[in-house]
PDB file of C-alpha atoms in Angstrom:
ATOM      1  CA  UNK A   1     -65.760 192.139 204.439  1.00 91.00           C
ATOM      2  CA  UNK A   2     -65.038 195.871 204.400  1.00 95.00           C
ATOM      3  CA  UNK A   3     -64.529 198.028 207.472  1.00 96.00           C
ATOM      4  CA  UNK A   4     -64.638 201.789 207.078  1.00 97.00           C
ATOM      5  CA  UNK A   5     -63.175 204.087 209.694  1.00 98.00           C
ATOM      6  CA  UNK A   6     -61.803 207.563 210.213  1.00 98.00           C
ATOM      7  CA  UNK A   7     -64.940 209.651 210.299  1.00 98.00           C
ATOM      8  CA  UNK A   8     -65.597 212.325 212.870  1.00 98.00           C
ATOM      9  CA  UNK A   9     -66.446 215.924 213.515  1.00 98.00           C
ATOM     10  CA  UNK A  10     -64.314 218.559 211.810  1.00 98.00           C
ATOM     11  CA  UNK A  11     -64.582 222.260 211.163  1.00 98.00           C
ATOM     12  CA  UNK A  12     -65.092 223.579 207.675  1.00 98.00           C
ATOM     13  CA  UNK A  13     -61.753 223.808 205.904  1.00 98.00           C
ATOM     14  CA  UNK A  14     -60.352 220.899 207.859  1.00 98.00           C
ATOM     15  CA  UNK A  15     -59.241 217.456 206.757  1.00 98.00           C
ATOM     16  CA  UNK A  16     -60.015 213.828 207.477  1.00 98.00           C
ATOM     17  CA  UNK A  17     -58.670 210.584 206.112  1.00 98.00           C
ATOM     18  CA  UNK A  18     -61.030 207.655 205.812  1.00 98.00           C
ATOM     19  CA  UNK A  19     -59.760 204.102 205.666  1.00 98.00           C
ATOM     20  CA  UNK A  20     -61.371 200.972 204.304  1.00 97.00           C
ATOM     21  CA  UNK A  21     -59.868 197.718 205.515  1.00 96.00           C
ATOM     22  CA  UNK A  22     -60.687 194.591 203.528  1.00 95.00           C
ATOM     23  CA  UNK A  23     -60.612 191.042 204.779  1.00 90.00           C
ATOM     24  CA  UNK A  24     -61.677 187.666 203.528  1.00 83.00           C
ATOM     25  CA  UNK A  25     -61.038 188.381 199.866  1.00 76.00           C
ATOM     26  CA  UNK A  26     -58.164 189.450 197.666  1.00 85.00           C
ATOM     27  CA  UNK A  27     -58.508 193.206 197.809  1.00 89.00           C
ATOM     28  CA  UNK A  28     -56.423 193.792 194.696  1.00 92.00           C
ATOM     29  CA  UNK A  29     -58.968 191.888 192.611  1.00 94.00           C
ATOM     30  CA  UNK A  30     -61.568 194.594 193.110  1.00 96.00           C
ATOM     31  CA  UNK A  31     -62.261 198.134 192.105  1.00 97.00           C
ATOM     32  CA  UNK A  32     -62.814 200.237 195.194  1.00 97.00           C
ATOM     33  CA  UNK A  33     -65.260 203.074 195.519  1.00 98.00           C
ATOM     34  CA  UNK A  34     -66.415 205.581 198.076  1.00 98.00           C
ATOM     35  CA  UNK A  35     -69.999 206.736 198.322  1.00 98.00           C
ATOM     36  CA  UNK A  36     -71.803 208.977 200.755  1.00 98.00           C
ATOM     37  CA  UNK A  37     -75.326 209.469 201.983  1.00 98.00           C
ATOM     38  CA  UNK A  38     -76.527 212.633 203.635  1.00 96.00           C
ATOM     39  CA  UNK A  39     -79.677 212.655 205.776  1.00 92.00           C
ATOM     40  CA  UNK A  40     -82.767 212.518 203.596  1.00 94.00           C
ATOM     41  CA  UNK A  41     -80.784 212.036 200.417  1.00 96.00           C
ATOM     42  CA  UNK A  42     -79.871 209.137 198.191  1.00 96.00           C
ATOM     43  CA  UNK A  43     -76.487 207.504 198.299  1.00 97.00           C
ATOM     44  CA  UNK A  44     -74.159 209.277 195.898  1.00 97.00           C
ATOM     45  CA  UNK A  45     -70.866 208.473 194.244  1.00 98.00           C
ATOM     46  CA  UNK A  46     -67.745 210.172 195.565  1.00 98.00           C
ATOM     47  CA  UNK A  47     -64.721 208.469 194.019  1.00 98.00           C
ATOM     48  CA  UNK A  48     -63.437 205.216 192.634  1.00 98.00           C
ATOM     49  CA  UNK A  49     -60.052 203.677 191.896  1.00 98.00           C
ATOM     50  CA  UNK A  50     -58.966 200.855 189.633  1.00 97.00           C
ATOM     51  CA  UNK A  51     -57.453 197.630 190.967  1.00 95.00           C
ATOM     52  CA  UNK A  52     -53.865 198.695 190.512  1.00 90.00           C
ATOM     53  CA  UNK A  53     -54.499 202.286 191.564  1.00 89.00           C
ATOM     54  CA  UNK A  54     -53.479 203.692 188.200  1.00 85.00           C
ATOM     55  CA  UNK A  55     -56.721 205.520 187.504  1.00 95.00           C
ATOM     56  CA  UNK A  56     -59.020 207.451 189.751  1.00 97.00           C
ATOM     57  CA  UNK A  57     -62.363 209.120 189.179  1.00 98.00           C
ATOM     58  CA  UNK A  58     -64.250 211.699 191.209  1.00 98.00           C
ATOM     59  CA  UNK A  59     -67.579 213.388 191.322  1.00 98.00           C
ATOM     60  CA  UNK A  60     -67.239 217.024 190.343  1.00 98.00           C
ATOM     61  CA  UNK A  61     -68.024 218.418 193.772  1.00 98.00           C
ATOM     62  CA  UNK A  62     -64.944 216.834 195.362  1.00 98.00           C
ATOM     63  CA  UNK A  63     -62.383 217.186 192.579  1.00 98.00           C
ATOM     64  CA  UNK A  64     -59.289 218.947 193.805  1.00 98.00           C
ATOM     65  CA  UNK A  65     -60.229 218.387 197.448  1.00 98.00           C
ATOM     66  CA  UNK A  66     -60.497 214.601 197.867  1.00 98.00           C
ATOM     67  CA  UNK A  67     -57.960 211.953 196.926  1.00 98.00           C
ATOM     68  CA  UNK A  68     -58.716 208.256 196.691  1.00 98.00           C
ATOM     69  CA  UNK A  69     -55.869 205.783 197.017  1.00 98.00           C
ATOM     70  CA  UNK A  70     -55.198 202.197 197.929  1.00 97.00           C
ATOM     71  CA  UNK A  71     -52.450 200.008 199.343  1.00 96.00           C
ATOM     72  CA  UNK A  72     -53.063 196.508 198.065  1.00 95.00           C
ATOM     73  CA  UNK A  73     -50.279 195.086 200.206  1.00 94.00           C
ATOM     74  CA  UNK A  74     -52.208 196.256 203.268  1.00 95.00           C
ATOM     75  CA  UNK A  75     -55.637 195.415 201.850  1.00 95.00           C
ATOM     76  CA  UNK A  76     -56.674 198.956 202.612  1.00 96.00           C
ATOM     77  CA  UNK A  77     -58.159 201.831 200.694  1.00 97.00           C
ATOM     78  CA  UNK A  78     -58.220 205.483 201.642  1.00 98.00           C
ATOM     79  CA  UNK A  79     -60.085 208.688 201.025  1.00 98.00           C
ATOM     80  CA  UNK A  80     -58.154 211.821 201.944  1.00 98.00           C
ATOM     81  CA  UNK A  81     -60.573 214.695 202.333  1.00 98.00           C
ATOM     82  CA  UNK A  82     -59.243 218.242 202.446  1.00 98.00           C
ATOM     83  CA  UNK A  83     -60.929 221.645 202.497  1.00 98.00           C
ATOM     84  CA  UNK A  84     -64.050 220.065 203.875  1.00 98.00           C
ATOM     85  CA  UNK A  85     -67.349 221.878 203.524  1.00 98.00           C
ATOM     86  CA  UNK A  86     -70.605 221.608 205.418  1.00 97.00           C
ATOM     87  CA  UNK A  87     -72.164 219.955 202.377  1.00 96.00           C
ATOM     88  CA  UNK A  88     -69.694 217.073 202.704  1.00 98.00           C
ATOM     89  CA  UNK A  89     -71.512 215.996 205.866  1.00 98.00           C
ATOM     90  CA  UNK A  90     -72.728 212.441 205.328  1.00 98.00           C
ATOM     91  CA  UNK A  91     -72.168 208.827 206.159  1.00 98.00           C
ATOM     92  CA  UNK A  92     -69.354 207.591 203.951  1.00 98.00           C
ATOM     93  CA  UNK A  93     -69.286 204.042 202.657  1.00 98.00           C
ATOM     94  CA  UNK A  94     -66.539 202.119 200.944  1.00 98.00           C
ATOM     95  CA  UNK A  95     -67.432 199.473 198.423  1.00 98.00           C
ATOM     96  CA  UNK A  96     -65.763 196.898 196.208  1.00 97.00           C
ATOM     97  CA  UNK A  97     -66.814 195.738 192.813  1.00 96.00           C
ATOM     98  CA  UNK A  98     -65.758 194.262 189.506  1.00 95.00           C
ATOM     99  CA  UNK A  99     -65.836 197.352 187.290  1.00 95.00           C
ATOM    100  CA  UNK A 100     -65.251 201.069 187.558  1.00 96.00           C
ATOM    101  CA  UNK A 101     -68.595 202.764 187.953  1.00 97.00           C
ATOM    102  CA  UNK A 102     -70.383 205.619 189.699  1.00 97.00           C
ATOM    103  CA  UNK A 103     -73.455 203.405 190.108  1.00 97.00           C
ATOM    104  CA  UNK A 104     -73.708 201.886 193.584  1.00 97.00           C
ATOM    105  CA  UNK A 105     -75.569 198.919 192.094  1.00 97.00           C
ATOM    106  CA  UNK A 106     -72.323 197.919 190.378  1.00 97.00           C
ATOM    107  CA  UNK A 107     -70.599 197.291 193.700  1.00 97.00           C
ATOM    108  CA  UNK A 108     -70.953 193.932 195.371  1.00 95.00           C
ATOM    109  CA  UNK A 109     -69.466 194.480 198.818  1.00 96.00           C
ATOM    110  CA  UNK A 110     -70.030 197.336 201.229  1.00 97.00           C
ATOM    111  CA  UNK A 111     -68.571 198.552 204.468  1.00 94.00           C
ATOM    112  CA  UNK A 112     -70.756 199.654 207.339  1.00 94.00           C
ATOM    113  CA  UNK A 113     -70.214 203.392 206.890  1.00 95.00           C
ATOM    114  CA  UNK A 114     -68.385 206.027 208.866  1.00 98.00           C
ATOM    115  CA  UNK A 115     -69.969 209.338 209.738  1.00 98.00           C
ATOM    116  CA  UNK A 116     -68.418 212.633 208.734  1.00 98.00           C
ATOM    117  CA  UNK A 117     -69.778 215.866 210.155  1.00 98.00           C
ATOM    118  CA  UNK A 118     -68.421 219.198 208.989  1.00 98.00           C
ATOM    119  CA  UNK A 119     -69.362 222.191 211.100  1.00 97.00           C
ATOM    120  CA  UNK A 120     -69.565 225.588 209.452  1.00 89.00           C
TER     121      UNK A 120
END
């Protein structure tokens, strides 16, 4: 089970940190990803991180602004979001899977989503 939290309302240029708490499974066995879905749009890839945290991957629109990380000892993953823009407004989902991928179909477990609203 994955539980995402940390969303909220923030002004453009602000920051938020999302958390993804895992339970029931060995978190370190899974790749972790973050996806987002804006109203009327398909779910899109944001970032992913390997099991040990050694490699991270981002969609181009968030590179340099977002940082994905994980603390396997705490069974928790994070998405630090800086310099937020109005176009980052979406529901953000964390997910766990077996391989690194930007395809949501490759992820087996999903959190419930946390809403991020960026006002311009």
